[in-house]
Amino acid sequence: MKVLLDTHIFIWWDSEPEKLSPNILGLLQRTDTTRYVSVVSLWEIQIKSQLGKLELSQSLADIYNSQSKNGISFLPVIPAHILNLNSLPLHHKDPFDRMLISQALVEGLTLISVDEKFNLYDVLILS
């Protein structure tokens, strides 16, 4: 299975795995699961960290380096992801979350999130 982690899921996976449901934790630990994190999530984490809205257990650079070594693939933003935003209804106003939804749709990924607004979109969700 190929999954895209929402920003909070990525943070929990890295620093607080006990916050993940047993099903999600098991899925993420499976060797046949391909785990993606969007560069959009890295951007969101950096912004929130600098604004004091998010406290990290270590620097974002350290998280990125350790997760890269642990098999997380970082998904870049490509024009198709941006252009697909036009087809999404405005159920969710958060630009970071809208891009994650668009990326999941374009790339055929299952999105892992506990954000209930994601359920309003025609995207595969696990929570």
mmCIF file of N, CA and C in Angstrom:
data_model
loop_
_atom_site.group_PDB
_atom_site.id
_atom_site.type_symbol
_atom_site.label_atom_id
_atom_site.label_comp_id
_atom_site.label_asym_id
_atom_site.label_seq_id
_atom_site.Cartn_x
_atom_site.Cartn_y
_atom_site.Cartn_z
ATOM 1 N N MET A 1 0.839 -1.179 0.000
ATOM 2 C CA MET A 1 0.000 0.000 0.000
ATOM 3 C C MET A 1 0.879 1.235 0.000
ATOM 4 N N LYS A 2 0.446 2.245 -0.726
ATOM 5 C CA LYS A 2 1.150 3.521 -0.782
ATOM 6 C C LYS A 2 0.325 4.560 -0.035
ATOM 7 N N VAL A 3 0.931 5.194 0.963
ATOM 8 C CA VAL A 3 0.199 6.137 1.804
ATOM 9 C C VAL A 3 0.910 7.481 1.866
ATOM 10 N N LEU A 4 0.101 8.525 2.000
ATOM 11 C CA LEU A 4 0.588 9.885 2.211
ATOM 12 C C LEU A 4 0.202 10.294 3.624
ATOM 13 N N LEU A 5 1.175 10.647 4.426
ATOM 14 C CA LEU A 5 0.921 11.024 5.812
ATOM 15 C C LEU A 5 0.567 12.508 5.896
ATOM 16 N N ASP A 6 -0.552 12.792 6.562
ATOM 17 C CA ASP A 6 -0.873 14.182 6.882
ATOM 18 C C ASP A 6 0.214 14.686 7.833
ATOM 19 N N THR A 7 0.360 15.979 7.924
ATOM 20 C CA THR A 7 1.440 16.576 8.705
ATOM 21 C C THR A 7 1.440 16.082 10.148
ATOM 22 N N HIS A 8 0.282 16.070 10.805
ATOM 23 C CA HIS A 8 0.254 15.634 12.201
ATOM 24 C C HIS A 8 0.593 14.152 12.326
ATOM 25 N N ILE A 9 0.213 13.344 11.359
ATOM 26 C CA ILE A 9 0.544 11.916 11.391
ATOM 27 C C ILE A 9 2.054 11.736 11.270
ATOM 28 N N PHE A 10 2.690 12.526 10.401
ATOM 29 C CA PHE A 10 4.142 12.470 10.254
ATOM 30 C C PHE A 10 4.832 12.839 11.564
ATOM 31 N N ILE A 11 4.359 13.888 12.211
ATOM 32 C CA ILE A 11 4.959 14.303 13.486
ATOM 33 C C ILE A 11 4.783 13.207 14.528
ATOM 34 N N TRP A 12 3.571 12.636 14.604
ATOM 35 C CA TRP A 12 3.337 11.559 15.563
ATOM 36 C C TRP A 12 4.206 10.344 15.236
ATOM 37 N N TRP A 13 4.302 9.975 13.966
ATOM 38 C CA TRP A 13 5.112 8.834 13.554
ATOM 39 C C TRP A 13 6.567 9.040 14.000
ATOM 40 N N ASP A 14 7.059 10.266 13.868
ATOM 41 C CA ASP A 14 8.439 10.556 14.233
ATOM 42 C C ASP A 14 8.648 10.649 15.735
ATOM 43 N N SER A 15 7.757 11.343 16.446
ATOM 44 C CA SER A 15 8.016 11.719 17.835
ATOM 45 C C SER A 15 7.065 11.138 18.868
ATOM 46 N N GLU A 16 5.829 10.829 18.466
ATOM 47 C CA GLU A 16 4.833 10.362 19.435
ATOM 48 C C GLU A 16 3.993 9.226 18.845
ATOM 49 N N PRO A 17 4.623 8.098 18.501
ATOM 50 C CA PRO A 17 3.872 7.022 17.842
ATOM 51 C C PRO A 17 2.725 6.471 18.682
ATOM 52 N N GLU A 18 2.757 6.706 19.976
ATOM 53 C CA GLU A 18 1.661 6.245 20.836
ATOM 54 C C GLU A 18 0.349 6.950 20.522
ATOM 55 N N LYS A 19 0.399 8.086 19.836
ATOM 56 C CA LYS A 19 -0.817 8.803 19.450
ATOM 57 C C LYS A 19 -1.500 8.169 18.231
ATOM 58 N N LEU A 20 -0.775 7.310 17.521
ATOM 59 C CA LEU A 20 -1.345 6.647 16.354
ATOM 60 C C LEU A 20 -2.206 5.467 16.790
ATOM 61 N N SER A 21 -3.282 5.224 16.060
ATOM 62 C CA SER A 21 -4.107 4.058 16.364
ATOM 63 C C SER A 21 -3.280 2.795 16.096
ATOM 64 N N PRO A 22 -3.591 1.704 16.771
ATOM 65 C CA PRO A 22 -2.841 0.462 16.528
ATOM 66 C C PRO A 22 -2.865 0.038 15.055
ATOM 67 N N ASN A 23 -3.990 0.248 14.364
ATOM 68 C CA ASN A 23 -4.074 -0.127 12.950
ATOM 69 C C ASN A 23 -3.131 0.708 12.097
ATOM 70 N N ILE A 24 -3.106 2.026 12.329
ATOM 71 C CA ILE A 24 -2.234 2.913 11.552
ATOM 72 C C ILE A 24 -0.773 2.625 11.876
ATOM 73 N N LEU A 25 -0.454 2.456 13.144
ATOM 74 C CA LEU A 25 0.921 2.156 13.531
ATOM 75 C C LEU A 25 1.390 0.860 12.870
ATOM 76 N N GLY A 26 0.536 -0.154 12.908
ATOM 77 C CA GLY A 26 0.880 -1.423 12.272
ATOM 78 C C GLY A 26 1.103 -1.267 10.775
ATOM 79 N N LEU A 27 0.233 -0.500 10.128
ATOM 80 C CA LEU A 27 0.364 -0.266 8.691
ATOM 81 C C LEU A 27 1.676 0.443 8.370
ATOM 82 N N LEU A 28 2.017 1.451 9.151
ATOM 83 C CA LEU A 28 3.238 2.204 8.901
ATOM 84 C C LEU A 28 4.497 1.381 9.172
ATOM 85 N N GLN A 29 4.396 0.400 10.034
ATOM 86 C CA GLN A 29 5.546 -0.445 10.356
ATOM 87 C C GLN A 29 5.749 -1.576 9.354
ATOM 88 N N ARG A 30 4.752 -1.842 8.541
ATOM 89 C CA ARG A 30 4.852 -2.939 7.568
ATOM 90 C C ARG A 30 5.877 -2.599 6.492
ATOM 91 N N THR A 31 6.654 -3.603 6.110
ATOM 92 C CA THR A 31 7.684 -3.391 5.099
ATOM 93 C C THR A 31 7.107 -3.216 3.702
ATOM 94 N N ASP A 32 5.867 -3.660 3.486
ATOM 95 C CA ASP A 32 5.262 -3.514 2.164
ATOM 96 C C ASP A 32 4.440 -2.224 2.023
ATOM 97 N N THR A 33 4.518 -1.348 3.017
ATOM 98 C CA THR A 33 3.862 -0.038 2.948
ATOM 99 C C THR A 33 4.877 0.995 2.480
ATOM 100 N N THR A 34 4.531 1.697 1.422
ATOM 101 C CA THR A 34 5.366 2.801 0.951
ATOM 102 C C THR A 34 4.826 4.079 1.578
ATOM 103 N N ARG A 35 5.653 4.735 2.376
ATOM 104 C CA ARG A 35 5.247 5.915 3.134
ATOM 105 C C ARG A 35 5.777 7.182 2.456
ATOM 106 N N TYR A 36 4.847 8.115 2.194
ATOM 107 C CA TYR A 36 5.209 9.403 1.602
ATOM 108 C C TYR A 36 4.838 10.524 2.560
ATOM 109 N N VAL A 37 5.668 11.544 2.572
ATOM 110 C CA VAL A 37 5.379 12.803 3.255
ATOM 111 C C VAL A 37 5.593 13.889 2.210
ATOM 112 N N SER A 38 4.658 14.783 2.104
ATOM 113 C CA SER A 38 4.768 15.869 1.140
ATOM 114 C C SER A 38 5.758 16.924 1.630
ATOM 115 N N VAL A 39 6.478 17.520 0.692
ATOM 116 C CA VAL A 39 7.327 18.652 1.058
ATOM 117 C C VAL A 39 6.462 19.790 1.602
ATOM 118 N N VAL A 40 5.183 19.786 1.260
ATOM 119 C CA VAL A 40 4.242 20.770 1.802
ATOM 120 C C VAL A 40 4.152 20.622 3.325
ATOM 121 N N SER A 41 4.188 19.390 3.813
ATOM 122 C CA SER A 41 4.157 19.170 5.262
ATOM 123 C C SER A 41 5.421 19.706 5.922
ATOM 124 N N LEU A 42 6.563 19.516 5.268
ATOM 125 C CA LEU A 42 7.800 20.082 5.816
ATOM 126 C C LEU A 42 7.700 21.600 5.903
ATOM 127 N N TRP A 43 7.144 22.196 4.867
ATOM 128 C CA TRP A 43 6.961 23.649 4.825
ATOM 129 C C TRP A 43 6.042 24.098 5.963
ATOM 130 N N GLU A 44 4.924 23.388 6.140
ATOM 131 C CA GLU A 44 3.973 23.713 7.204
ATOM 132 C C GLU A 44 4.620 23.589 8.581
ATOM 133 N N ILE A 45 5.390 22.532 8.790
ATOM 134 C CA ILE A 45 6.063 22.326 10.075
ATOM 135 C C ILE A 45 7.041 23.464 10.338
ATOM 136 N N GLN A 46 7.805 23.843 9.328
ATOM 137 C CA GLN A 46 8.783 24.924 9.480
ATOM 138 C C GLN A 46 8.096 26.232 9.859
ATOM 139 N N ILE A 47 7.030 26.561 9.169
ATOM 140 C CA ILE A 47 6.302 27.798 9.453
ATOM 141 C C ILE A 47 5.735 27.783 10.870
ATOM 142 N N LYS A 48 5.040 26.703 11.232
ATOM 143 C CA LYS A 48 4.423 26.635 12.563
ATOM 144 C C LYS A 48 5.466 26.617 13.670
ATOM 145 N N SER A 49 6.580 25.978 13.414
ATOM 146 C CA SER A 49 7.658 25.952 14.400
ATOM 147 C C SER A 49 8.231 27.352 14.621
ATOM 148 N N GLN A 50 8.478 28.074 13.537
ATOM 149 C CA GLN A 50 9.015 29.436 13.660
ATOM 150 C C GLN A 50 8.038 30.389 14.330
ATOM 151 N N LEU A 51 6.736 30.161 14.120
ATOM 152 C CA LEU A 51 5.723 31.021 14.734
ATOM 153 C C LEU A 51 5.443 30.654 16.191
ATOM 154 N N GLY A 52 6.050 29.570 16.676
ATOM 155 C CA GLY A 52 5.826 29.125 18.046
ATOM 156 C C GLY A 52 4.533 28.356 18.229
ATOM 157 N N LYS A 53 3.909 27.917 17.131
ATOM 158 C CA LYS A 53 2.660 27.156 17.211
ATOM 159 C C LYS A 53 2.898 25.657 17.285
ATOM 160 N N LEU A 54 4.154 25.251 17.145
ATOM 161 C CA LEU A 54 4.491 23.836 17.140
ATOM 162 C C LEU A 54 5.866 23.677 17.764
ATOM 163 N N GLU A 55 5.957 22.796 18.748
ATOM 164 C CA GLU A 55 7.234 22.512 19.380
ATOM 165 C C GLU A 55 7.696 21.135 18.934
ATOM 166 N N LEU A 56 8.880 21.081 18.373
ATOM 167 C CA LEU A 56 9.428 19.831 17.873
ATOM 168 C C LEU A 56 10.389 19.224 18.887
ATOM 169 N N SER A 57 10.501 17.894 18.853
ATOM 170 C CA SER A 57 11.412 17.207 19.762
ATOM 171 C C SER A 57 12.867 17.376 19.330
ATOM 172 N N GLN A 58 13.078 17.690 18.053
ATOM 173 C CA GLN A 58 14.406 17.964 17.505
ATOM 174 C C GLN A 58 14.220 18.881 16.304
ATOM 175 N N SER A 59 15.295 19.323 15.708
ATOM 176 C CA SER A 59 15.168 20.252 14.582
ATOM 177 C C SER A 59 14.489 19.556 13.398
ATOM 178 N N LEU A 60 13.864 20.360 12.548
ATOM 179 C CA LEU A 60 13.226 19.805 11.360
ATOM 180 C C LEU A 60 14.268 19.129 10.468
ATOM 181 N N ALA A 61 15.455 19.696 10.380
ATOM 182 C CA ALA A 61 16.523 19.078 9.584
ATOM 183 C C ALA A 61 16.860 17.693 10.119
ATOM 184 N N ASP A 62 16.932 17.549 11.444
ATOM 185 C CA ASP A 62 17.224 16.238 12.045
ATOM 186 C C ASP A 62 16.080 15.256 11.793
ATOM 187 N N ILE A 63 14.838 15.735 11.905
ATOM 188 C CA ILE A 63 13.687 14.869 11.625
ATOM 189 C C ILE A 63 13.731 14.411 10.172
ATOM 190 N N TYR A 64 13.962 15.342 9.269
ATOM 191 C CA TYR A 64 14.036 15.022 7.840
ATOM 192 C C TYR A 64 15.128 13.981 7.572
ATOM 193 N N ASN A 65 16.307 14.206 8.117
ATOM 194 C CA ASN A 65 17.424 13.281 7.875
ATOM 195 C C ASN A 65 17.150 11.896 8.446
ATOM 196 N N SER A 66 16.627 11.838 9.661
ATOM 197 C CA SER A 66 16.374 10.523 10.260
ATOM 198 C C SER A 66 15.245 9.792 9.551
ATOM 199 N N GLN A 67 14.198 10.509 9.168
ATOM 200 C CA GLN A 67 13.089 9.855 8.471
ATOM 201 C C GLN A 67 13.477 9.443 7.050
ATOM 202 N N SER A 68 14.343 10.198 6.406
ATOM 203 C CA SER A 68 14.842 9.808 5.082
ATOM 204 C C SER A 68 15.576 8.475 5.180
ATOM 205 N N LYS A 69 16.363 8.316 6.237
ATOM 206 C CA LYS A 69 17.092 7.062 6.460
ATOM 207 C C LYS A 69 16.158 5.929 6.851
ATOM 208 N N ASN A 70 14.989 6.270 7.420
ATOM 209 C CA ASN A 70 14.030 5.255 7.881
ATOM 210 C C ASN A 70 13.023 4.856 6.803
ATOM 211 N N GLY A 71 13.232 5.303 5.580
ATOM 212 C CA GLY A 71 12.395 4.836 4.490
ATOM 213 C C GLY A 71 11.219 5.711 4.111
ATOM 214 N N ILE A 72 11.134 6.910 4.665
ATOM 215 C CA ILE A 72 10.090 7.845 4.238
ATOM 216 C C ILE A 72 10.526 8.460 2.912
ATOM 217 N N SER A 73 9.621 8.522 1.965
ATOM 218 C CA SER A 73 9.883 9.206 0.702
ATOM 219 C C SER A 73 9.210 10.575 0.762
ATOM 220 N N PHE A 74 9.914 11.586 0.323
ATOM 221 C CA PHE A 74 9.359 12.935 0.343
ATOM 222 C C PHE A 74 8.851 13.282 -1.045
ATOM 223 N N LEU A 75 7.563 13.615 -1.097
ATOM 224 C CA LEU A 75 6.850 13.862 -2.340
ATOM 225 C C LEU A 75 6.944 15.335 -2.718
ATOM 226 N N PRO A 76 7.539 15.647 -3.871
ATOM 227 C CA PRO A 76 7.604 17.043 -4.303
ATOM 228 C C PRO A 76 6.255 17.511 -4.835
ATOM 229 N N VAL A 77 6.122 18.804 -4.972
ATOM 230 C CA VAL A 77 4.935 19.382 -5.605
ATOM 231 C C VAL A 77 5.250 19.536 -7.088
ATOM 232 N N ILE A 78 4.354 19.028 -7.924
ATOM 233 C CA ILE A 78 4.515 19.150 -9.370
ATOM 234 C C ILE A 78 3.318 19.921 -9.925
ATOM 235 N N PRO A 79 3.417 20.421 -11.137
ATOM 236 C CA PRO A 79 2.307 21.200 -11.702
ATOM 237 C C PRO A 79 0.963 20.470 -11.669
ATOM 238 N N ALA A 80 0.935 19.173 -11.888
ATOM 239 C CA ALA A 80 -0.337 18.436 -11.871
ATOM 240 C C ALA A 80 -1.032 18.549 -10.519
ATOM 241 N N HIS A 81 -0.263 18.576 -9.428
ATOM 242 C CA HIS A 81 -0.846 18.722 -8.091
ATOM 243 C C HIS A 81 -1.511 20.093 -7.950
ATOM 244 N N ILE A 82 -0.845 21.106 -8.452
ATOM 245 C CA ILE A 82 -1.364 22.474 -8.362
ATOM 246 C C ILE A 82 -2.595 22.641 -9.247
ATOM 247 N N LEU A 83 -2.514 22.167 -10.471
ATOM 248 C CA LEU A 83 -3.636 22.307 -11.399
ATOM 249 C C LEU A 83 -4.865 21.541 -10.936
ATOM 250 N N ASN A 84 -4.669 20.424 -10.236
ATOM 251 C CA ASN A 84 -5.792 19.636 -9.739
ATOM 252 C C ASN A 84 -6.563 20.356 -8.629
ATOM 253 N N LEU A 85 -5.936 21.320 -7.980
ATOM 254 C CA LEU A 85 -6.625 22.079 -6.928
ATOM 255 C C LEU A 85 -7.900 22.723 -7.452
ATOM 256 N N ASN A 86 -7.898 23.097 -8.730
ATOM 257 C CA ASN A 86 -9.063 23.742 -9.328
ATOM 258 C C ASN A 86 -10.300 22.843 -9.321
ATOM 259 N N SER A 87 -10.091 21.541 -9.296
ATOM 260 C CA SER A 87 -11.223 20.605 -9.314
ATOM 261 C C SER A 87 -11.749 20.274 -7.915
ATOM 262 N N LEU A 88 -11.062 20.737 -6.888
ATOM 263 C CA LEU A 88 -11.479 20.425 -5.516
ATOM 264 C C LEU A 88 -12.484 21.443 -4.995
ATOM 265 N N PRO A 89 -13.594 20.962 -4.435
ATOM 266 C CA PRO A 89 -14.507 21.909 -3.776
ATOM 267 C C PRO A 89 -13.818 22.531 -2.562
ATOM 268 N N LEU A 90 -14.309 23.663 -2.139
ATOM 269 C CA LEU A 90 -13.685 24.394 -1.033
ATOM 270 C C LEU A 90 -14.203 23.960 0.336
ATOM 271 N N HIS A 91 -14.303 22.649 0.552
ATOM 272 C CA HIS A 91 -14.707 22.142 1.870
ATOM 273 C C HIS A 91 -13.666 22.511 2.928
ATOM 274 N N HIS A 92 -12.427 22.483 2.526
ATOM 275 C CA HIS A 92 -11.315 22.737 3.433
ATOM 276 C C HIS A 92 -10.583 23.976 2.930
ATOM 277 N N LYS A 93 -10.424 24.954 3.786
ATOM 278 C CA LYS A 93 -9.817 26.215 3.376
ATOM 279 C C LYS A 93 -8.292 26.241 3.594
ATOM 280 N N ASP A 94 -7.771 25.295 4.370
ATOM 281 C CA ASP A 94 -6.347 25.261 4.669
ATOM 282 C C ASP A 94 -5.564 24.880 3.409
ATOM 283 N N PRO A 95 -4.697 25.773 2.916
ATOM 284 C CA PRO A 95 -3.993 25.485 1.658
ATOM 285 C C PRO A 95 -3.060 24.277 1.751
ATOM 286 N N PHE A 96 -2.460 24.040 2.908
ATOM 287 C CA PHE A 96 -1.587 22.875 3.060
ATOM 288 C C PHE A 96 -2.398 21.592 2.928
ATOM 289 N N ASP A 97 -3.532 21.529 3.610
ATOM 290 C CA ASP A 97 -4.363 20.332 3.562
ATOM 291 C C ASP A 97 -4.957 20.118 2.178
ATOM 292 N N ARG A 98 -5.342 21.185 1.520
ATOM 293 C CA ARG A 98 -5.884 21.054 0.157
ATOM 294 C C ARG A 98 -4.820 20.490 -0.793
ATOM 295 N N MET A 99 -3.574 20.901 -0.611
ATOM 296 C CA MET A 99 -2.512 20.364 -1.461
ATOM 297 C C MET A 99 -2.276 18.888 -1.165
ATOM 298 N N LEU A 100 -2.345 18.486 0.091
ATOM 299 C CA LEU A 100 -2.186 17.067 0.416
ATOM 300 C C LEU A 100 -3.291 16.234 -0.230
ATOM 301 N N ILE A 101 -4.510 16.737 -0.190
ATOM 302 C CA ILE A 101 -5.628 16.036 -0.829
ATOM 303 C C ILE A 101 -5.378 15.937 -2.333
ATOM 304 N N SER A 102 -4.967 17.022 -2.935
ATOM 305 C CA SER A 102 -4.691 17.023 -4.368
ATOM 306 C C SER A 102 -3.573 16.038 -4.708
ATOM 307 N N GLN A 103 -2.516 16.049 -3.935
ATOM 308 C CA GLN A 103 -1.411 15.130 -4.197
ATOM 309 C C GLN A 103 -1.856 13.674 -4.073
ATOM 310 N N ALA A 104 -2.644 13.372 -3.047
ATOM 311 C CA ALA A 104 -3.126 12.001 -2.876
ATOM 312 C C ALA A 104 -3.964 11.571 -4.071
ATOM 313 N N LEU A 105 -4.817 12.462 -4.538
ATOM 314 C CA LEU A 105 -5.665 12.134 -5.691
ATOM 315 C C LEU A 105 -4.845 11.930 -6.959
ATOM 316 N N VAL A 106 -3.953 12.854 -7.243
ATOM 317 C CA VAL A 106 -3.150 12.771 -8.472
ATOM 318 C C VAL A 106 -2.244 11.543 -8.456
ATOM 319 N N GLU A 107 -1.659 11.248 -7.311
ATOM 320 C CA GLU A 107 -0.686 10.158 -7.205
ATOM 321 C C GLU A 107 -1.318 8.803 -6.877
ATOM 322 N N GLY A 108 -2.631 8.781 -6.597
ATOM 323 C CA GLY A 108 -3.295 7.528 -6.253
ATOM 324 C C GLY A 108 -2.857 6.972 -4.911
ATOM 325 N N LEU A 109 -2.656 7.872 -3.945
ATOM 326 C CA LEU A 109 -2.210 7.486 -2.610
ATOM 327 C C LEU A 109 -3.376 7.508 -1.629
ATOM 328 N N THR A 110 -3.286 6.673 -0.616
ATOM 329 C CA THR A 110 -4.239 6.710 0.492
ATOM 330 C C THR A 110 -3.710 7.708 1.509
ATOM 331 N N LEU A 111 -4.542 8.641 1.917
ATOM 332 C CA LEU A 111 -4.146 9.695 2.844
ATOM 333 C C LEU A 111 -4.448 9.249 4.271
ATOM 334 N N ILE A 112 -3.454 9.365 5.137
ATOM 335 C CA ILE A 112 -3.645 9.031 6.549
ATOM 336 C C ILE A 112 -3.778 10.328 7.325
ATOM 337 N N SER A 113 -4.948 10.510 7.956
ATOM 338 C CA SER A 113 -5.234 11.746 8.683
ATOM 339 C C SER A 113 -6.389 11.514 9.651
ATOM 340 N N VAL A 114 -6.431 12.305 10.697
ATOM 341 C CA VAL A 114 -7.595 12.298 11.582
ATOM 342 C C VAL A 114 -8.449 13.550 11.360
ATOM 343 N N ASP A 115 -8.097 14.340 10.364
ATOM 344 C CA ASP A 115 -8.858 15.543 10.016
ATOM 345 C C ASP A 115 -10.164 15.114 9.347
ATOM 346 N N GLU A 116 -11.277 15.330 10.025
ATOM 347 C CA GLU A 116 -12.577 14.875 9.521
ATOM 348 C C GLU A 116 -13.010 15.591 8.243
ATOM 349 N N LYS A 117 -12.487 16.786 7.993
ATOM 350 C CA LYS A 117 -12.850 17.506 6.771
ATOM 351 C C LYS A 117 -12.354 16.780 5.527
ATOM 352 N N PHE A 118 -11.329 15.969 5.668
ATOM 353 C CA PHE A 118 -10.818 15.208 4.529
ATOM 354 C C PHE A 118 -11.866 14.242 3.998
ATOM 355 N N ASN A 119 -12.757 13.792 4.869
ATOM 356 C CA ASN A 119 -13.804 12.846 4.457
ATOM 357 C C ASN A 119 -14.795 13.463 3.477
ATOM 358 N N LEU A 120 -14.802 14.777 3.351
ATOM 359 C CA LEU A 120 -15.700 15.451 2.421
ATOM 360 C C LEU A 120 -15.213 15.358 0.974
ATOM 361 N N TYR A 121 -13.999 14.871 0.787
ATOM 362 C CA TYR A 121 -13.410 14.746 -0.546
ATOM 363 C C TYR A 121 -13.431 13.295 -0.997
ATOM 364 N N ASP A 122 -13.336 13.116 -2.295
ATOM 365 C CA ASP A 122 -13.345 11.789 -2.896
ATOM 366 C C ASP A 122 -11.906 11.245 -2.921
ATOM 367 N N VAL A 123 -11.334 11.088 -1.745
ATOM 368 C CA VAL A 123 -9.974 10.592 -1.593
ATOM 369 C C VAL A 123 -10.002 9.453 -0.572
ATOM 370 N N LEU A 124 -9.174 8.446 -0.796
ATOM 371 C CA LEU A 124 -9.094 7.337 0.154
ATOM 372 C C LEU A 124 -8.421 7.827 1.430
ATOM 373 N N ILE A 125 -9.102 7.593 2.566
ATOM 374 C CA ILE A 125 -8.618 8.078 3.870
ATOM 375 C C ILE A 125 -8.540 6.917 4.843
ATOM 376 N N LEU A 126 -7.474 6.901 5.614
ATOM 377 C CA LEU A 126 -7.355 6.026 6.781
ATOM 378 C C LEU A 126 -7.129 6.922 7.975
ATOM 379 N N SER A 127 -7.781 6.570 9.104
ATOM 380 C CA SER A 127 -7.561 7.384 10.313
ATOM 381 C C SER A 127 -7.385 6.498 11.523
#
